[in-house]
Coordinates of C-alpha atoms and ligand atoms in Angstrom, one line a residue:
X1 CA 24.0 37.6 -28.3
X2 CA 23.9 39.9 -25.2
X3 CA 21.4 40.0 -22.7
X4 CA 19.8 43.0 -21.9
X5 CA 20.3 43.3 -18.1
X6 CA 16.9 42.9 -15.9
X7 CA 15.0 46.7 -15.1
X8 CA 16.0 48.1 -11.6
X9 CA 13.9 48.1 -9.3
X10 CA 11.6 51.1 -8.5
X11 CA 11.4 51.5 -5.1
X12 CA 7.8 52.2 -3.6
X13 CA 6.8 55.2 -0.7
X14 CA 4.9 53.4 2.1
X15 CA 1.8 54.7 3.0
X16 CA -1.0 53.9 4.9
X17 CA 0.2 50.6 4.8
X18 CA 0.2 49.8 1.8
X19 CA 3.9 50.1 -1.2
X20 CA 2.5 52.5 -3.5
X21 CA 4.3 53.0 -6.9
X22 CA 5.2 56.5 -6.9
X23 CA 4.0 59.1 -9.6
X24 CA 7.0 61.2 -10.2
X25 CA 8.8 62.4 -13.7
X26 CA 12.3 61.7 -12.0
X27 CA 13.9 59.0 -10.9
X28 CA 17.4 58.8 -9.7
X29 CA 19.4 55.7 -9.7
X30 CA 21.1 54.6 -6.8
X31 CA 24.2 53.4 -6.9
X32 CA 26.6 51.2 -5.6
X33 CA 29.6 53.7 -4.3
X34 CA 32.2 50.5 -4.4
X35 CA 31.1 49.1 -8.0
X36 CA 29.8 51.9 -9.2
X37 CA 26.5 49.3 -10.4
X38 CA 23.5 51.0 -10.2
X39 CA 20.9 48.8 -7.8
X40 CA 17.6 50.4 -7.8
X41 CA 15.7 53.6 -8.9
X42 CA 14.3 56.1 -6.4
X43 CA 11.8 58.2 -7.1
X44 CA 12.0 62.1 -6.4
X45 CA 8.7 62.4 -4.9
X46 CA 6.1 65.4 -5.0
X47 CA 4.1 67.6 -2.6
X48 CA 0.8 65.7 -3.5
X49 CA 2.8 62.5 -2.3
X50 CA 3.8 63.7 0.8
X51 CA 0.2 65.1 1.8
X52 CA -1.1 61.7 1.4
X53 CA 1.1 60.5 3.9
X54 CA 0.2 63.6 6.0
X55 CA -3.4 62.8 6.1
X56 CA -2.9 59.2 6.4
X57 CA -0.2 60.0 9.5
X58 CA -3.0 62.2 10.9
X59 CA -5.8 59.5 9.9
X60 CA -4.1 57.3 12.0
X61 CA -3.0 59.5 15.0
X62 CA -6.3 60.3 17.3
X63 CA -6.8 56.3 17.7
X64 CA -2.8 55.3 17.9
X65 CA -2.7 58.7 20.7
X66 CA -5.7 56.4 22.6
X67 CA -3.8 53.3 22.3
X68 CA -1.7 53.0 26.1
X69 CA 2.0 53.5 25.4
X70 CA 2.2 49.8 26.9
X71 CA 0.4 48.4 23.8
X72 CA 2.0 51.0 21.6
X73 CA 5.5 49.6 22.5
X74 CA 4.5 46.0 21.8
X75 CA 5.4 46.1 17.9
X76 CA 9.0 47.6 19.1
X77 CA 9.8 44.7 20.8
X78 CA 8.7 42.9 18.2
X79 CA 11.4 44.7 15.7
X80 CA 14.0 44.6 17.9
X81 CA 13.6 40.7 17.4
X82 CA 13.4 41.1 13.5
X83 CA 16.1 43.5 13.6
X84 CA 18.3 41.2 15.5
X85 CA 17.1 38.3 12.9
X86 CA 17.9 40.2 9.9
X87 CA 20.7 41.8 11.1
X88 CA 23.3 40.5 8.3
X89 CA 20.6 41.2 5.5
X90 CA 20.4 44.5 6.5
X91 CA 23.8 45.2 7.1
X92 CA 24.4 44.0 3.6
X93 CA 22.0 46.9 2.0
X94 CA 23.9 49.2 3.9
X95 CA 27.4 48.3 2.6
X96 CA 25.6 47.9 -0.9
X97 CA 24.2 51.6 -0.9
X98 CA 26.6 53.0 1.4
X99 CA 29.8 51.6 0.7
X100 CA 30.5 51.1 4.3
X101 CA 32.2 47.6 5.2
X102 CA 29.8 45.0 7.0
X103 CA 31.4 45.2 10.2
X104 CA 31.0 49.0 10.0
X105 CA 27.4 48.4 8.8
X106 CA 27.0 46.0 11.4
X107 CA 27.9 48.1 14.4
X108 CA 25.7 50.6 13.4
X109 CA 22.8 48.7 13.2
X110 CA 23.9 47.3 16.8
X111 CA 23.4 51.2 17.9
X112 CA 19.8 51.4 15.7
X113 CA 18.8 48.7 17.8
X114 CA 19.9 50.6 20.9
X115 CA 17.5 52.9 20.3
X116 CA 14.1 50.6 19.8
X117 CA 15.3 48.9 23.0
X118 CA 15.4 52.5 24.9
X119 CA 12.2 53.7 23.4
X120 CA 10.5 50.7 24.9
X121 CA 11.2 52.2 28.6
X122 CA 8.2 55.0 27.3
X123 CA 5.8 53.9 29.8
X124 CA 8.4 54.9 32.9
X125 CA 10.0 57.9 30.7
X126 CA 7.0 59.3 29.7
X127 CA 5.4 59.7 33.0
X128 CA 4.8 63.7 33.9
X129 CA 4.9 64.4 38.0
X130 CA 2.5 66.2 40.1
X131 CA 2.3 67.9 43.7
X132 CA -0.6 67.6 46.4
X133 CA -1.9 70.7 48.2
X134 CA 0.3 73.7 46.1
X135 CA -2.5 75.5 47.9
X136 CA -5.0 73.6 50.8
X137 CA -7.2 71.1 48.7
X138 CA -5.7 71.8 45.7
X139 CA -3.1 69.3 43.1
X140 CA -1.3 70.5 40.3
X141 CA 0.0 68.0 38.0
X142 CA 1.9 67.6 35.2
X143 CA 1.7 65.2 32.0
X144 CA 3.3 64.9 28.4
X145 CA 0.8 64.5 25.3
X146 CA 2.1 63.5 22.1
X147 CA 2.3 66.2 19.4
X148 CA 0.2 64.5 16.1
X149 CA 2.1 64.3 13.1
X150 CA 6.0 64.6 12.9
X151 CA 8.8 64.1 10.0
X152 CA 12.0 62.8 10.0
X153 CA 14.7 63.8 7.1
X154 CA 18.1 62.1 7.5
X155 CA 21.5 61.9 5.6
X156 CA 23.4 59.1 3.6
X157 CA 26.0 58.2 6.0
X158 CA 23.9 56.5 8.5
X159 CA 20.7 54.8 6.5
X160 CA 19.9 52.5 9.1
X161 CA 20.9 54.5 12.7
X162 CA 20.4 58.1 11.8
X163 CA 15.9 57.3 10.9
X164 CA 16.3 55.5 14.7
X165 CA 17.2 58.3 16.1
X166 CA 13.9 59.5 15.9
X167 CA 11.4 56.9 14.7
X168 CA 10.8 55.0 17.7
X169 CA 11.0 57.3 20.7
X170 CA 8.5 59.9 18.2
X171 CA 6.0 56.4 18.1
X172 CA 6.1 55.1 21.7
X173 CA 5.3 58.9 22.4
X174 CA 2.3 58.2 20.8
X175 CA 2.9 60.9 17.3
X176 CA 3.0 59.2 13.7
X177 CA 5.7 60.0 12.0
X178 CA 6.7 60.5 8.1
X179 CA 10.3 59.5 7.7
X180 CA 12.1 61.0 3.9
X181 CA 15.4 59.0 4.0
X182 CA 18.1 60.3 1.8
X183 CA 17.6 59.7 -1.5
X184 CA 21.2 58.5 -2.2
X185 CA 20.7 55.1 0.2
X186 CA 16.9 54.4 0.2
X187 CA 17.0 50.8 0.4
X188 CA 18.1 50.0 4.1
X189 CA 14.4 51.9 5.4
X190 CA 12.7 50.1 2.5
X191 CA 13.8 46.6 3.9
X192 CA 13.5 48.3 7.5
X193 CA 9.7 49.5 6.8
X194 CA 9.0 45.7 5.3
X195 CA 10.1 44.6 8.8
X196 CA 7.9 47.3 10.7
X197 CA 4.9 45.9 8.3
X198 CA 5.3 42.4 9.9
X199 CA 5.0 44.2 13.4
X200 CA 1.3 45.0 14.0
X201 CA 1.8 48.3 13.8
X202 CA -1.3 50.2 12.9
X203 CA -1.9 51.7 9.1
X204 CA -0.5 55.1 8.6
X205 CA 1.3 55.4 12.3
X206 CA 4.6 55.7 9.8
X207 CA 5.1 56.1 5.9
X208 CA 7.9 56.2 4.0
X209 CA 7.8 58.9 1.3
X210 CA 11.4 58.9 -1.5
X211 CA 12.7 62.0 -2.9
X212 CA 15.0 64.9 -2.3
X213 CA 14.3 69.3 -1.7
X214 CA 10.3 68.9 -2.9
X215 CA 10.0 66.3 -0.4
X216 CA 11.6 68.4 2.8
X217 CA 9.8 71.5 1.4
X218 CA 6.3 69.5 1.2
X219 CA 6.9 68.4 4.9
X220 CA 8.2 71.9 5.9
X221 CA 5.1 73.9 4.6
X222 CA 2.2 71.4 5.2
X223 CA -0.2 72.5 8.6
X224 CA -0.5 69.4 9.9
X225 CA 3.2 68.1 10.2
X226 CA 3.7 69.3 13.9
X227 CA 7.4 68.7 14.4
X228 CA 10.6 68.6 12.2
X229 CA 13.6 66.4 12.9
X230 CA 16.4 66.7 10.3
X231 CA 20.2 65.2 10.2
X232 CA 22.6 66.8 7.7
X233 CA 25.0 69.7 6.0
X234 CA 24.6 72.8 7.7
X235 CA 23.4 74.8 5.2
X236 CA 20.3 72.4 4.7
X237 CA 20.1 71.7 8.4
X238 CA 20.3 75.8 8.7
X239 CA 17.5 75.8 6.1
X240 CA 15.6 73.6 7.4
X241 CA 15.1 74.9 10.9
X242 CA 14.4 78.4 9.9
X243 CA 11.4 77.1 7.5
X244 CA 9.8 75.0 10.1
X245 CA 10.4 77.8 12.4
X246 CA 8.5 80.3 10.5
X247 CA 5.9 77.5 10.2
X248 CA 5.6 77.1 13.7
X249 CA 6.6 73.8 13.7
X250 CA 8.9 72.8 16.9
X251 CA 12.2 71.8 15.0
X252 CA 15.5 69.7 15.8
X253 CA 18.4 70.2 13.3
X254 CA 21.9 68.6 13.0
X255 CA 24.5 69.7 10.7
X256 CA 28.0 69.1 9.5
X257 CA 31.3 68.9 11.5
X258 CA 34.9 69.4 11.9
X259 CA 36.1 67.4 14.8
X260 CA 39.3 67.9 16.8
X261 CA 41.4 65.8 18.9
X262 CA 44.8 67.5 21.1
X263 CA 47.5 64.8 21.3
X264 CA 49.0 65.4 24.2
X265 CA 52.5 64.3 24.6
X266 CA 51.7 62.0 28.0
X267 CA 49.3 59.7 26.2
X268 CA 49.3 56.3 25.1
X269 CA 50.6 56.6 21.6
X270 CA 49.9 53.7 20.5
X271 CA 46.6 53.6 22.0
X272 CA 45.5 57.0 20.4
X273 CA 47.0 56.0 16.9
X274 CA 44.9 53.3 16.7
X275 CA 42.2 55.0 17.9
X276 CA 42.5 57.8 16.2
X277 CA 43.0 56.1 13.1
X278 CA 40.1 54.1 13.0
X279 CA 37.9 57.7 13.9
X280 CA 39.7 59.5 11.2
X281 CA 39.5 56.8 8.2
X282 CA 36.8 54.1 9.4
X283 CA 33.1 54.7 7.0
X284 CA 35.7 56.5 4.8
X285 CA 35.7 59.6 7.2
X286 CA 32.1 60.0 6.2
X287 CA 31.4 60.3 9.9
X288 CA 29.6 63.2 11.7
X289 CA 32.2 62.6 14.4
X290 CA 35.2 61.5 12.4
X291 CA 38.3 62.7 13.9
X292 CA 39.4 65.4 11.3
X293 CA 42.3 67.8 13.0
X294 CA 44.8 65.8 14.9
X295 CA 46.4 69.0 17.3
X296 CA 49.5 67.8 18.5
X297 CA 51.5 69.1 21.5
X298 CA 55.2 69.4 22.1
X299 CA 56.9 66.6 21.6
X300 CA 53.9 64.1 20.8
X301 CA 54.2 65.8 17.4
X302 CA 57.0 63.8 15.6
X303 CA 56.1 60.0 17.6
X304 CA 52.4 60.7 16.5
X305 CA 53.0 62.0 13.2
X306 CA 55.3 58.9 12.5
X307 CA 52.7 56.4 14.2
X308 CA 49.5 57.6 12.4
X309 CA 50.8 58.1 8.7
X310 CA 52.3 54.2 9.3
X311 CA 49.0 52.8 10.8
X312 CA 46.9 54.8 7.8
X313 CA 49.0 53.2 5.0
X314 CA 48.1 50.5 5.9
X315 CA 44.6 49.7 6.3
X316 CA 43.4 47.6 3.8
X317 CA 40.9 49.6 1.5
X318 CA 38.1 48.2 -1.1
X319 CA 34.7 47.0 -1.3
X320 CA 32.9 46.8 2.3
X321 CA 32.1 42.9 1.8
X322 CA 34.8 41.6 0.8
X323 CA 36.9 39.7 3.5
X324 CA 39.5 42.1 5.6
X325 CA 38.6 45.1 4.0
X326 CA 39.0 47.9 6.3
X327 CA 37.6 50.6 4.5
X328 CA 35.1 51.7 1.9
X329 CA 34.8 54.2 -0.8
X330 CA 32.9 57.9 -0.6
X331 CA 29.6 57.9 -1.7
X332 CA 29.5 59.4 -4.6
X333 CA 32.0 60.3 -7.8
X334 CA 31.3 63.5 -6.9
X335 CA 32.0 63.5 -3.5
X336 CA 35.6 61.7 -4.3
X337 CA 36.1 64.6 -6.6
X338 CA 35.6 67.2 -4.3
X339 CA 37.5 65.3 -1.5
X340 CA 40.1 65.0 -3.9
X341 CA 40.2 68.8 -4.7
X342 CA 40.1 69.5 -1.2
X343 CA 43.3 67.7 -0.9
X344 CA 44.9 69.9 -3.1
X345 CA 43.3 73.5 -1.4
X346 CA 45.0 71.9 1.3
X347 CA 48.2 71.9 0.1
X348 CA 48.1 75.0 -1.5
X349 CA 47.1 76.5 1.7
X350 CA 50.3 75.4 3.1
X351 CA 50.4 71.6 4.2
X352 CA 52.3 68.8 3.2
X353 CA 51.0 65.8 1.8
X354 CA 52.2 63.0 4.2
X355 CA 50.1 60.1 2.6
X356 CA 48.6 61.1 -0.7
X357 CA 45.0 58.6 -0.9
X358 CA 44.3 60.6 -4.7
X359 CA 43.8 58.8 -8.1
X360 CA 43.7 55.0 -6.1
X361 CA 42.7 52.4 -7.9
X362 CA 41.6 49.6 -6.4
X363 CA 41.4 45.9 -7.9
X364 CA 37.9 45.1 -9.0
X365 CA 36.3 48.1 -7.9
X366 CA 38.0 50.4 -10.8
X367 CA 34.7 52.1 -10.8
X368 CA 34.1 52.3 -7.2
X369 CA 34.8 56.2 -5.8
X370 CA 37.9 55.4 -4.0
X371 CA 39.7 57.7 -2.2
X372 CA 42.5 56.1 0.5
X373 CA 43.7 57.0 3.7
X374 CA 45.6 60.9 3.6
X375 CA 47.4 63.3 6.1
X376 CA 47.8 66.6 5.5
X377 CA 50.4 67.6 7.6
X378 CA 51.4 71.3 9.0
X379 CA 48.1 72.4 8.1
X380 CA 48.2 76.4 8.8
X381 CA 45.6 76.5 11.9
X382 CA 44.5 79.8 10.4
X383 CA 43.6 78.1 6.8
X384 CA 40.2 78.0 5.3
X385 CA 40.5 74.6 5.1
X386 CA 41.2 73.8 8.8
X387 CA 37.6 75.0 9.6
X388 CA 36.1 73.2 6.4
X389 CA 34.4 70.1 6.2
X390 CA 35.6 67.3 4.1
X391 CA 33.8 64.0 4.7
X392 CA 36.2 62.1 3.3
X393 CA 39.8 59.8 4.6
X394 CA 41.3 63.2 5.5
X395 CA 43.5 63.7 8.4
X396 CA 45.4 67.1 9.0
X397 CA 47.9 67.5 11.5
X398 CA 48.1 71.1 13.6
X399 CA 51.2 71.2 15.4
X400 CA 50.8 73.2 18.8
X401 CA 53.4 74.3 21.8
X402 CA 51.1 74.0 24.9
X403 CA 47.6 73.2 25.3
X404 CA 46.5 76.7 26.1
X405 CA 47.7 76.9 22.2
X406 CA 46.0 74.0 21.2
X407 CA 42.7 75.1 22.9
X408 CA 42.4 78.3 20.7
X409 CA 42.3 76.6 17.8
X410 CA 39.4 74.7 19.1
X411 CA 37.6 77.5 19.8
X412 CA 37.8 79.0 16.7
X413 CA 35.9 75.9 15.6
X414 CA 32.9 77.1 13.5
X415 CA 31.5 73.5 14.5
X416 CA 30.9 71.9 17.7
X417 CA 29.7 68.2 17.1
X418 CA 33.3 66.2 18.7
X419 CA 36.6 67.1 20.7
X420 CA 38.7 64.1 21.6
X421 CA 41.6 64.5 24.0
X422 CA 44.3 61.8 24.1
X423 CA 46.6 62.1 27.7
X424 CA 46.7 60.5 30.9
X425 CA 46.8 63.1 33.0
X426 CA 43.3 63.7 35.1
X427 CA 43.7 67.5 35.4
X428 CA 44.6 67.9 31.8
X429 CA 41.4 66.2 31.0
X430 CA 39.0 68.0 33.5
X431 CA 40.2 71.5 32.1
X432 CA 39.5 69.9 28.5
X433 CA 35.8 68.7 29.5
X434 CA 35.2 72.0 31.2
X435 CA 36.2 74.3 28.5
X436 CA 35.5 73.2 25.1
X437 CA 32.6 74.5 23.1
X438 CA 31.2 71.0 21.5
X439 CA 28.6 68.8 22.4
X440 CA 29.9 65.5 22.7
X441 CA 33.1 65.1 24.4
X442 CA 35.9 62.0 23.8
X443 CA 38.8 61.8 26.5
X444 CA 40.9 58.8 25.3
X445 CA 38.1 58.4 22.9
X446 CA 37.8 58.7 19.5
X447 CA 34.3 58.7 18.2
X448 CA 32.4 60.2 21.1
X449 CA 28.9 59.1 19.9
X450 CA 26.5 59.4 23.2
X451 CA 24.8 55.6 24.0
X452 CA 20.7 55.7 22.8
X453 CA 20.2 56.9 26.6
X454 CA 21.9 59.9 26.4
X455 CA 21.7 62.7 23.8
X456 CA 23.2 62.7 20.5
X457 CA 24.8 66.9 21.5
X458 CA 25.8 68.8 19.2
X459 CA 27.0 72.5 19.8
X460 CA 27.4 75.8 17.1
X461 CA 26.5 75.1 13.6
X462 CA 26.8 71.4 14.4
X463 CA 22.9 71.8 16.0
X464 CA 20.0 74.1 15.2
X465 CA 17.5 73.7 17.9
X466 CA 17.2 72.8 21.6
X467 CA 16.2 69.4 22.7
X468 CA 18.6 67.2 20.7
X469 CA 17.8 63.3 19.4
X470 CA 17.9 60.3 21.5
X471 CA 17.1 59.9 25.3
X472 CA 15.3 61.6 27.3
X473 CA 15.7 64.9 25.1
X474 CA 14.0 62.7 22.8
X475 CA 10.8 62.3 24.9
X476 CA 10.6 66.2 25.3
X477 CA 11.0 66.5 22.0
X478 CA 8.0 64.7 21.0
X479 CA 5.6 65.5 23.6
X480 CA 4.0 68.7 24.6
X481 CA 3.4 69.3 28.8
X482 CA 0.0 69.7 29.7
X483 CA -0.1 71.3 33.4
X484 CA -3.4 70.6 35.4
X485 CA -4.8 72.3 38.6
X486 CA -7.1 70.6 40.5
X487 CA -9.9 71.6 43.0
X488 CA -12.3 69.3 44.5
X489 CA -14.9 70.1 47.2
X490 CA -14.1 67.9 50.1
X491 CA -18.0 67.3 50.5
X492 CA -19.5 67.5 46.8
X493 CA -23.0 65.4 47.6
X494 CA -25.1 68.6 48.8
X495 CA -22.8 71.8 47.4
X496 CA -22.7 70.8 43.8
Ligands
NAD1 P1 22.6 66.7 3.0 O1 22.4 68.0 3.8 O2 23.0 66.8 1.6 O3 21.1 65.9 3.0 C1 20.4 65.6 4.2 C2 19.0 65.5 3.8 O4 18.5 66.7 3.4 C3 18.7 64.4 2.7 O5 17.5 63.7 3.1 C4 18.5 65.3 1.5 O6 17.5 64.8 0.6 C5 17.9 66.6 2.1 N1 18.3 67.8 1.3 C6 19.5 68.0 0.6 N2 19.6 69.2 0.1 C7 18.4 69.8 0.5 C8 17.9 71.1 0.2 N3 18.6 72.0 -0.5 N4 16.7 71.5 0.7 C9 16.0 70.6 1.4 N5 16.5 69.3 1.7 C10 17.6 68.9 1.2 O7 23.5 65.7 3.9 P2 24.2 64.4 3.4 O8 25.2 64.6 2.4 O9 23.1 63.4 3.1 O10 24.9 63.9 4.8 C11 26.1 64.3 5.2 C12 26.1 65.5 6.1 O11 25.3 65.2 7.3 C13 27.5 65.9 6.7 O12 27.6 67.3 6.7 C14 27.5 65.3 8.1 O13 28.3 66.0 9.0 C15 26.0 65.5 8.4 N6 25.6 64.6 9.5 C16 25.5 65.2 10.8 C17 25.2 64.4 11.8 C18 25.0 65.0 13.2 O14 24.7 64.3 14.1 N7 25.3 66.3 13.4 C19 25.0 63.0 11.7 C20 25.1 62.5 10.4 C21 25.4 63.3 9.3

């Protein structure tokens, strides 16, 4: 006799503090990328959905704006502590909807944490500044006021850190915020928002609301959302920001990426092979950063070339929680596909195929979306697919003669999210830093993601928008400045 297998889980929206079963037609299941199991059903939300949790965001806004930011960063403090407690737990939902190992899921929850401990400094950050006697007798000053209601749409590839970009500084300012996480890895902010329940925060100062397009749409279009934050492809991040800009809504947009790092022939080989490899292959290369044009110079070609196709071969690939696995799958079957096909463009655009991660199967995980570790090498510079974006375990190797050579093809770069440079020589690395269009900048690094107190940069199509996430960008982001001059009669007792 078989047993029929229990009914997934259908995962609620939050809102105004309270899990409400959702009302949609479609569901989508969510998957397990690794097992290919499906774990939970998420609901593809509509517009009436997502102005409930507009009202109740704006319900709950004029008393949360009154609260003083020291009592509004109280229930921070109080999740950095639960985050920190249920940091394994969480870092297991990740891996489970992600496919990302634990230690990869782990790190990135160390950085999500980052960002509730930097938002608690609101009280100093959020101060304004003011000058006596601009004119005799008369102060100007100037102060930040929080906006009302923003959103916050985020991508697959970072369910836990990518929402923290935004979510606490947008709080601590004082907004309330309506999160849509991507519907492909839902549970990690459903666990997380069961943690932010236990904090004290205040009904309706954030919801959660599941779904996909109708969702973003909803959010884009309704009058009282005031500010868009959005991390993605750039065609949606494109989208996005030219909705909410002909909504009037203030709007911060990430997109895709195609990151470069020169080789130069003075550095640390082994150094930037290990380094490089781990930026190029670890989360699968589904990393807004990842490494994804090596550019070698002179004679670093052949010792890197050898190093790097030895130290990919052998990472140890398979599901994220079993013991030693180094990395994951891709997130979907269609993204391995496509990965897959890209493979091929690239070697009919010219390259060889130095390690060939296609067709892998993998023990136990035979329907997991597996693709391993692969180099392209002698990718033409000029190719399409050196200036598109895989988001897979893709490497291509560009050979170049000088650095003045290897520098063009960085500028040529649709994308400007990462350049790494590997050398040790100081002047080589000042002329990199000084000339190369992208916004976050590795020398001898190879993920070059900024600390929660600096700004997550992001240059060309990589960023849509002005004031970026994170930091103190982030406070400007969600406050508006108020400027105030002041007059006072010196004696006001008979005049006035
Ligand atoms: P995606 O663009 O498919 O989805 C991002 C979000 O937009 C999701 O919440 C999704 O539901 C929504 N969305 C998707 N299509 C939409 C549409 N047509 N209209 C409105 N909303 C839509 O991105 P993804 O596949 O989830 O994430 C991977 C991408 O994100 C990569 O391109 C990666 O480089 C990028 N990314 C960039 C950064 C950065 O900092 N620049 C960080 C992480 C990821």
């Amino acid at each position: 006799m078989t047993v029929a297998a229990p009914p997934l889980t259908k995962l609620p929206n939050y809102i105004h503090g309270r899990w409400i079963e959702s009302n949609a037609t479609d569901w989508l299941d969510v998957t397990n990328p690794a097992t290919g199991e499906p774990i939970a059903k998420v609901p593809l939300s509509d517009a009436a959905e997502v102005a409930s949790a507009v009202e109740a965001a704006a319900a709950a806004y004029p008393e949360w704006r009154h609260t003083p930011p020291e009592d509004r960063i109280q229930p921070l403090f109080k999740l950095k502590q639960l985050l920190e407690d249920h940091i394994d737990e969480v870092g297991r939902i990740i891996t489970q909807e992600n496919g990302k190992t634990f230690a990869e899921a782990k790190a990135e929850l160390r950085r999500t944490i980052e960002n509730v401990e930097v938002a608690c400094g609101i009280p100093m950050m959020m101060q304004g500044y003011n000058l006596e006697d601009v004119a005799r007798g008369i102060d100007e000053i100037m102060i930040r006021q929080p906006l009302g209601v923003v959103a916050a749409i985020t991508p697959f590839n970072f369910p836990g850190m990518v929402p923290f970009w935004f979510l606490p500084y947008a709080i601590a300012c004082g907004n309330t915020l309506v999160l849509k996480p991507s519907e492909r890895v839902p549970l990690t902010m459903r666990f997380v928002f069961e943690l932010l329940e236990q904090t004290g925060l205040p009904k309706g100062v954030v919801s959660l609301v599941n779904g996909g397009k109708a969702v973003v749409d909803a959010l884009l279009d309704h009058p009282k959302v005031r500010a868009i934050s959005f991390v993605g492809s750039t065609p949606v991040a494109r989208y996005v920001y030219a909705r909410a800009g002909a909504n009037g809504k203030r709007a911060q947009c990430q997109g895709g990426a195609k990151n470069h790092v020169i080789v130069l022939p003075d550095a640390d080989m082994q150094m930037a092979t290990q380094i490089i490899s781990d930026s190029a292959f670890g989360c699968a290369g589904q990393r807004c950063l990842a490494v994804s044009v090596a550019v070698t110079v002179g004679e670093a070609q052949k010792t890197f070339r050898d190093s790097i196709a030895d130290a990919a071969s052998k990472l140890r690939v398979g599901n994220g929680l079993d013991e030693g696995v180094q990395m994951g799958p891709v997130i979907t079957p269609q993204s391995k596909s496509r990965v897959e096909s890209l493979i091929g463009v690239g070697e009919k655009q010219g390259a060889k195929v130095l390690l060939d991660g296609r067709n892998s199967r993998i023990p136990k995980c035979e329907a997991g979306n597996f693709v391993k570790p692969t180099i392209l090498d002698d990718l033409p510079a000029t190719s399409e697919l050196a200036d598109t974006e895989i988001f897979g375990p893709v490497l291509s190797l560009i050979h170049a003669s000088d650095m003045d050579e290897a520098l063009t093809f960085l500028e040529r770069n649709p994308y400007g999210n990462q350049a790494s440079l590997f050398t040790s020589s100081g002047s080589a690395a000042r002329r990199f830093r000084y000339e190369v269009p992208a916004g976050n900048i590795g020398i001898n690094i190879g993920v070059a993601a900024p600390m929660a107190y600096f700004p997550f940069s992001g240059w060309k199509d990589s960023f849509f928008g002005v004031l970026h996430g994170q930091g103190r960008d982030a406070i400007e982001f969600y406050t508006e400045k108020k400027v105030v001059i002041e007059r006072w009669a010196r004696d006001h007792s008979r005049k006035f």
